[in-house]
């Protein structure tokens, strides 16, 4: 068993790194979309041949003038920036973080016997397989349907829904969620690694060899880049929702996650329409935001309790002592825990009372006890839920 203290430090540093590279990647990607949408025909007389437009900007106290070529420039400059390391490093750090937090601790982080009693190795296999199969299926679809974008979007969404259903049927809900996020992230990075960058390389190589650059390779990359643009908001949502049991703890979480991803794509679509100057571009974004509000309201569970049967706090405290305190204590006894998770030490009545709502949420959706490692019974769960809902 690796030292839990060092595991936590490693995870924290990886997550930090992952966020920074992810922000750099998505920031650069948004910036280039913005550039494409804002270049205007060159009006100055000193234009280089082949320029299709330029944009002036001010930032950080300096003026910038960025030019865009219609095809390839006549001559390549000696230094050409590629923008790929942000993407690769985001994937590498994310992959290591996934391995460290989920795969290495698959028994409690991935397997949920109430969903399916997989062995930890099988659960890791499902998780890893989902990343590979996810990209292969997407890639096949793109190759087959590159000229039918609407059909591609519809089939892609249907496949993603199927993947979500399968993952939620095989893994614990939280693990299913993060693997869906990792699947989108993997598709995005694989687009950069296998299509966008090789296409650019083919264009540059041809130019260096004095041949006509194969612009169709650039176009294939542009299509994947366009897809990545729509994937950004869904990918970030799925990654973050992994920390919110209101999402993955819902009975229909597999559908909820897909629904929010579609709304995320819709929100992004509004920004893309605005970028190309369409009238009333933000209608899809507003519709997406309203959809989120509707989902939030529609998924709100109504507590079922009868006020006459008040739950006795001592009984609650006993359940918590036997099922939660091995981790949630100032002095945890569960191997691998050096401090109370999330600082929540449930050692005394006052703290238990003060965290009533949180406890109710985590227990009713099955998130806690983690992996039900302490074998809490259904009756005990009912008791806590009833107490938390004011019974
Ligand atoms: C095996 C150890 C373990 C057991 C047993 C356990 N928990 Fe947890 N609990 C965790 C971990 C780890 C987290 C943090 C999860 C995360 O990062 O989102 C957590 C998070 C929580 C949170 C969220 C705290 C916050 O501020 O977001 C609540 C509430 C909670 N647990 C309640 C319980 C209750 C109630 C029980 C018993 C019925 C229980 N836990 C049993 C490990 C455990």
XYZ file of C-alpha atoms and ligand atoms in Angstrom:
434
model
C 0.000 0.000 0.000
C 1.599 3.333 -1.045
C 1.948 6.008 1.627
C -1.444 7.815 1.634
C 0.176 11.091 2.575
C 2.411 11.006 -0.501
C -0.476 9.787 -2.672
C -2.495 12.843 -1.636
C 0.388 15.203 -2.333
C 1.009 13.629 -5.720
C -2.680 13.818 -6.598
C -2.838 17.450 -5.510
C 0.178 18.434 -7.629
C -1.087 16.454 -10.631
C -4.501 18.090 -10.374
C -2.909 21.522 -10.165
C -0.764 20.799 -13.225
C -3.774 19.342 -15.048
C -5.826 22.498 -14.439
C -3.015 24.793 -15.583
C -2.284 22.906 -18.812
C -6.019 22.456 -19.430
C -6.575 26.198 -19.010
C -3.668 26.921 -21.371
C -5.025 24.480 -23.966
C -8.617 25.629 -23.901
C -7.514 29.253 -23.642
C -5.376 28.897 -26.785
C -8.173 27.056 -28.537
C -10.744 29.762 -27.698
C -8.250 32.413 -28.757
C -7.754 30.874 -32.212
C -11.505 30.518 -32.711
C -11.787 34.165 -31.775
C -8.981 35.112 -34.206
C -10.659 33.233 -37.053
C -13.903 35.025 -36.354
C -12.340 38.466 -36.130
C -9.824 38.662 -38.973
C -10.982 41.273 -41.469
C -9.726 41.850 -45.037
C -6.398 43.652 -45.043
C -6.900 47.343 -45.777
C -3.307 48.528 -45.557
C -1.271 48.763 -48.756
C 1.741 46.870 -47.392
C 0.061 43.456 -47.353
C 2.118 40.299 -47.838
C 0.792 38.183 -50.759
C -1.586 35.401 -49.682
C -2.974 37.196 -46.628
C -6.710 36.667 -46.137
C -7.154 39.004 -43.212
C -5.743 40.572 -40.113
C -6.784 41.652 -36.680
C -5.553 44.407 -34.403
C -5.680 43.963 -30.657
C -4.454 45.632 -27.502
C -3.501 43.579 -24.481
C -1.307 44.122 -21.452
C -0.356 47.604 -22.616
C 0.875 46.598 -26.087
C -0.620 46.627 -29.599
C -0.712 43.443 -31.670
C -1.341 42.865 -35.335
C -2.038 39.264 -36.311
C -2.321 38.235 -39.957
C -3.997 35.145 -41.370
C -3.106 33.400 -44.618
C -5.811 32.087 -46.954
C -3.750 28.999 -47.757
C -0.076 28.472 -46.999
C 2.477 31.315 -46.974
C 4.949 31.420 -49.863
C 7.876 30.899 -47.540
C 7.981 29.282 -44.117
C 9.464 31.335 -41.288
C 12.390 29.830 -39.383
C 10.345 29.547 -36.189
C 6.815 28.128 -36.354
C 4.734 27.630 -33.206
C 2.632 24.494 -33.123
C 0.437 24.613 -29.973
C 0.369 20.949 -29.055
C 2.096 20.541 -25.697
C -0.791 22.073 -23.764
C -3.046 19.338 -25.149
C -0.616 16.476 -24.607
C 0.296 17.517 -21.072
C -3.350 17.969 -20.138
C -3.989 14.389 -21.157
C -0.876 12.970 -19.495
C -1.564 14.691 -16.162
C -5.254 13.763 -16.345
C -4.413 10.160 -17.136
C -1.975 9.930 -14.211
C -4.525 11.499 -11.889
C -7.200 9.052 -13.060
C -4.830 6.136 -12.525
C -3.755 7.321 -9.105
C -7.192 8.176 -7.711
C -9.363 5.550 -9.415
C -7.427 2.662 -10.938
C -4.984 2.175 -8.068
C -7.847 2.173 -5.576
C -10.406 0.457 -7.797
C -11.958 -1.551 -4.980
C -13.340 1.525 -3.216
C -13.324 4.097 -6.035
C -14.639 2.117 -9.023
C -16.519 -0.966 -7.918
C -20.019 -0.636 -6.515
C -21.447 -4.084 -5.722
C -24.958 -2.633 -5.807
C -24.369 -1.791 -9.482
C -22.235 -4.772 -10.487
C -19.842 -6.867 -8.500
C -16.811 -6.561 -10.787
C -13.322 -7.455 -9.644
C -11.089 -4.369 -9.305
C -9.066 -5.544 -12.332
C -12.217 -5.872 -14.440
C -13.338 -2.401 -13.367
C -9.996 -0.926 -14.462
C -10.343 -2.853 -17.732
C -13.770 -1.318 -18.322
C -12.417 2.160 -17.533
C -9.337 1.869 -19.747
C -11.306 0.137 -22.509
C -13.875 2.930 -22.560
C -11.164 5.460 -23.463
C -9.804 3.388 -26.359
C -13.163 2.213 -27.735
C -14.594 5.728 -27.331
C -11.971 7.238 -29.622
C -12.049 4.408 -32.169
C -15.833 4.626 -32.519
C -15.728 8.405 -32.854
C -12.910 8.233 -35.414
C -14.825 5.704 -37.538
C -17.912 7.920 -37.457
C -15.887 10.970 -38.506
C -14.287 9.163 -41.430
C -17.600 7.736 -42.614
C -19.734 10.814 -42.160
C -17.384 13.756 -42.706
C -19.870 15.236 -45.204
C -23.020 14.784 -43.106
C -22.396 16.882 -39.993
C -25.948 16.627 -38.630
C -26.070 12.855 -38.947
C -22.606 12.694 -37.385
C -23.749 14.816 -34.448
C -26.902 12.714 -33.961
C -25.116 9.361 -34.158
C -22.258 10.640 -32.010
C -24.690 11.751 -29.307
C -26.513 8.392 -29.497
C -23.235 6.489 -29.104
C -22.186 8.693 -26.201
C -25.535 8.014 -24.538
C -24.961 4.280 -24.994
C -21.482 4.578 -23.517
C -22.887 6.450 -20.547
C -25.565 3.807 -19.973
C -22.971 1.030 -20.171
C -20.494 2.726 -17.829
C -23.166 3.544 -15.236
C -24.300 -0.080 -15.481
C -20.815 -1.440 -14.816
C -19.002 0.969 -12.497
C -19.825 2.992 -9.413
C -21.569 6.206 -10.454
C -18.694 8.530 -9.627
C -16.188 6.396 -11.533
C -18.605 6.146 -14.469
C -18.821 9.946 -14.569
C -15.089 10.616 -14.514
C -14.509 7.993 -17.205
C -17.052 9.694 -19.461
C -15.143 12.933 -18.940
C -11.856 11.176 -19.623
C -13.398 9.690 -22.772
C -14.261 13.132 -24.178
C -10.842 14.451 -23.123
C -9.108 11.502 -24.806
C -11.039 12.066 -28.033
C -10.010 15.726 -27.987
C -6.324 14.981 -27.465
C -6.340 12.097 -29.941
C -7.768 14.529 -32.509
C -4.724 16.739 -31.928
C -2.232 13.854 -31.903
C -3.538 11.679 -34.746
C -5.233 14.110 -37.112
C -4.560 17.807 -36.532
C -0.798 17.746 -35.931
C 0.014 15.064 -38.596
C -2.055 17.085 -41.090
C -0.098 20.213 -40.279
C 3.139 18.267 -40.479
C 2.216 16.964 -43.943
C 1.561 20.533 -45.099
C 4.844 21.827 -43.701
C 6.847 18.868 -45.083
C 5.383 19.390 -48.541
C 6.293 23.066 -48.438
C 9.839 22.339 -47.323
C 10.147 19.841 -50.214
C 8.836 22.502 -52.594
C 5.557 20.666 -53.290
C 2.037 22.077 -53.160
C 0.840 21.663 -49.524
C -2.002 19.115 -49.240
C -4.649 21.551 -48.024
C -7.220 18.737 -47.649
C -5.128 17.396 -44.743
C -5.432 20.791 -43.138
C -9.172 20.696 -43.686
C -9.492 17.276 -42.035
C -7.707 18.780 -39.052
C -9.977 21.813 -39.128
C -13.032 19.539 -38.823
C -11.585 17.815 -35.736
C -10.666 21.196 -34.327
C -14.264 22.294 -34.873
C -15.477 19.218 -32.964
C -13.034 19.910 -30.138
C -14.499 23.381 -29.907
C -17.926 21.863 -29.170
C -16.431 19.330 -26.752
C -14.781 21.910 -24.474
C -17.775 22.835 -22.321
C -19.111 19.244 -22.004
C -15.625 17.918 -21.132
C -15.131 20.520 -18.398
C -18.634 19.953 -17.055
C -18.217 16.195 -16.775
C -14.833 16.537 -15.063
C -16.181 18.995 -12.519
C -19.522 17.212 -11.960
C -17.516 14.331 -10.604
C -17.293 16.362 -7.380
C -21.047 16.878 -7.192
C -23.168 13.940 -6.020
C -26.297 15.918 -7.028
C -25.280 14.965 -10.573
C -23.796 11.464 -10.435
C -25.855 10.366 -7.457
C -29.115 10.861 -9.340
C -31.097 7.736 -10.250
C -30.888 8.647 -13.958
C -27.377 10.096 -13.802
C -26.375 8.416 -17.079
C -29.038 10.448 -18.861
C -28.542 13.582 -16.799
C -24.834 13.736 -17.705
C -25.590 13.355 -21.421
C -28.335 15.991 -21.171
C -26.018 18.532 -19.579
C -23.327 17.795 -22.194
C -25.805 18.518 -24.980
C -26.812 21.761 -23.256
C -23.108 22.649 -22.916
C -22.678 22.170 -26.673
C -25.725 24.359 -27.264
C -24.294 27.128 -25.071
C -21.017 26.977 -27.023
C -22.965 27.055 -30.313
C -24.351 30.491 -29.404
C -20.829 31.837 -28.978
C -19.805 30.363 -32.330
C -22.795 32.001 -34.039
C -21.901 35.306 -32.381
C -18.341 34.919 -33.659
C -19.486 34.758 -37.280
C -21.894 37.667 -36.832
C -25.242 35.876 -37.053
C -28.316 37.808 -35.909
C -29.564 36.891 -32.407
C -26.688 34.443 -31.952
C -27.171 33.785 -28.260
C -30.602 32.119 -28.538
C -29.033 28.623 -28.315
C -26.951 29.711 -25.301
C -30.005 31.097 -23.531
C -31.915 27.898 -24.351
C -29.005 25.864 -22.960
C -28.901 27.897 -19.754
C -32.681 27.590 -19.319
C -32.332 23.847 -19.873
C -29.862 23.709 -16.988
C -32.299 25.525 -14.709
C -35.079 23.128 -15.733
C -32.881 20.098 -15.054
C -31.893 21.481 -11.651
C -35.549 21.860 -10.706
C -36.736 18.605 -12.274
C -34.117 16.469 -10.516
C -34.879 17.885 -7.084
C -35.940 14.992 -4.857
C -38.885 15.509 -2.551
C -38.147 14.164 0.934
C -40.567 11.485 2.037
C -40.982 11.537 5.759
C -43.689 11.460 8.348
C -43.199 13.988 11.085
C -44.769 11.745 13.709
C -41.927 9.230 13.630
C -39.074 11.443 14.798
C -35.665 9.805 14.604
C -33.668 9.637 17.755
C -30.248 11.285 17.474
C -28.587 8.608 19.580
C -29.565 5.961 17.032
C -28.139 8.183 14.289
C -24.931 8.660 16.224
C -24.563 4.904 16.628
C -24.894 4.291 12.901
C -22.377 7.020 12.162
C -19.953 5.646 14.738
C -19.991 2.193 13.173
C -20.292 3.094 9.480
C -18.623 6.473 9.008
C -16.175 7.216 11.781
C -13.523 4.796 10.569
C -12.811 7.551 8.012
C -14.683 10.646 9.241
C -12.893 11.161 12.530
C -10.063 13.257 13.931
C -8.297 9.900 14.274
C -9.373 7.706 11.324
C -8.752 3.980 11.618
C -9.436 3.073 7.975
C -6.119 2.164 6.295
C -5.175 4.835 3.799
C -6.798 7.723 5.706
C -4.546 10.061 7.641
C -7.121 12.805 8.195
C -10.900 13.131 8.078
C -11.935 13.268 4.381
C -12.885 16.835 3.408
C -12.164 17.790 7.005
C -15.461 16.239 8.049
C -14.900 14.566 11.432
C -18.194 13.179 12.722
C -16.983 12.484 16.276
C -19.546 14.487 18.221
C -23.264 15.244 18.151
C -22.849 18.940 17.422
C -20.845 18.297 14.233
C -23.261 15.582 13.145
C -26.208 17.959 13.633
C -24.423 20.786 11.849
C -23.802 18.579 8.795
C -27.262 17.110 8.597
C -28.044 18.232 5.043
C -24.645 17.145 3.677
C -24.906 13.759 5.342
C -28.429 13.279 4.013
C -27.340 14.095 0.458
C -24.318 11.782 0.457
C -26.110 8.889 2.131
C -29.351 9.027 0.144
C -27.584 8.870 -3.215
C -25.328 6.025 -2.080
C -22.082 8.011 -2.326
C -21.308 7.352 1.337
C -20.010 5.249 2.972
C -17.362 5.298 0.241
C -17.688 2.036 -1.725
C -19.907 0.950 1.182
C -16.697 -0.372 2.648
C -18.230 -0.364 6.129
C -21.201 -2.468 4.910
C -23.984 -0.128 5.990
C -27.388 -1.840 5.797
C -30.388 -0.442 3.938
C -32.244 0.078 7.217
C -29.405 2.171 8.599
C -29.341 4.206 5.402
C -33.096 4.793 5.650
C -32.663 5.896 9.228
C -30.009 8.518 8.341
C -31.979 9.778 5.355
C -35.113 10.119 7.426
C -33.280 11.968 10.181
C -31.576 14.263 7.644
C -34.873 15.123 5.974
C -36.203 16.293 9.324
C -38.042 13.140 10.398
C -13.780 4.628 3.457
C -13.815 5.928 4.013
C -15.151 6.636 4.165
C -16.262 6.204 4.837
C -16.439 4.885 5.585
C -17.216 7.260 4.745
N -16.722 8.298 4.009
Fe -17.632 10.067 3.656
N -16.048 10.663 2.493
C -14.947 9.898 2.235
C -14.116 10.576 1.239
C -12.805 10.087 0.658
C -14.799 11.781 0.927
C -14.378 12.849 -0.058
C -14.935 12.506 -1.400
C -14.608 13.579 -2.423
O -13.444 13.893 -2.609
O -15.555 14.083 -3.021
C -15.981 11.805 1.743
C -16.923 12.838 1.702
C -18.048 12.874 2.509
C -18.950 13.982 2.579
C -18.818 15.278 1.790
C -18.121 16.300 2.630
C -17.970 17.616 1.907
O -17.659 18.589 2.573
O -18.178 17.657 0.663
C -19.944 13.644 3.463
C -21.112 14.501 3.911
C -19.661 12.300 3.934
N -18.502 11.872 3.334
C -20.444 11.612 4.818
C -20.237 10.297 5.181
C -21.145 9.526 6.010
C -22.431 10.051 6.604
C -20.604 8.281 6.124
C -21.187 7.086 6.824
C -22.536 6.729 6.491
C -19.351 8.286 5.384
N -19.172 9.518 4.829
C -18.480 7.212 5.318
C -14.605 8.694 2.826
C -15.457 7.944 3.623
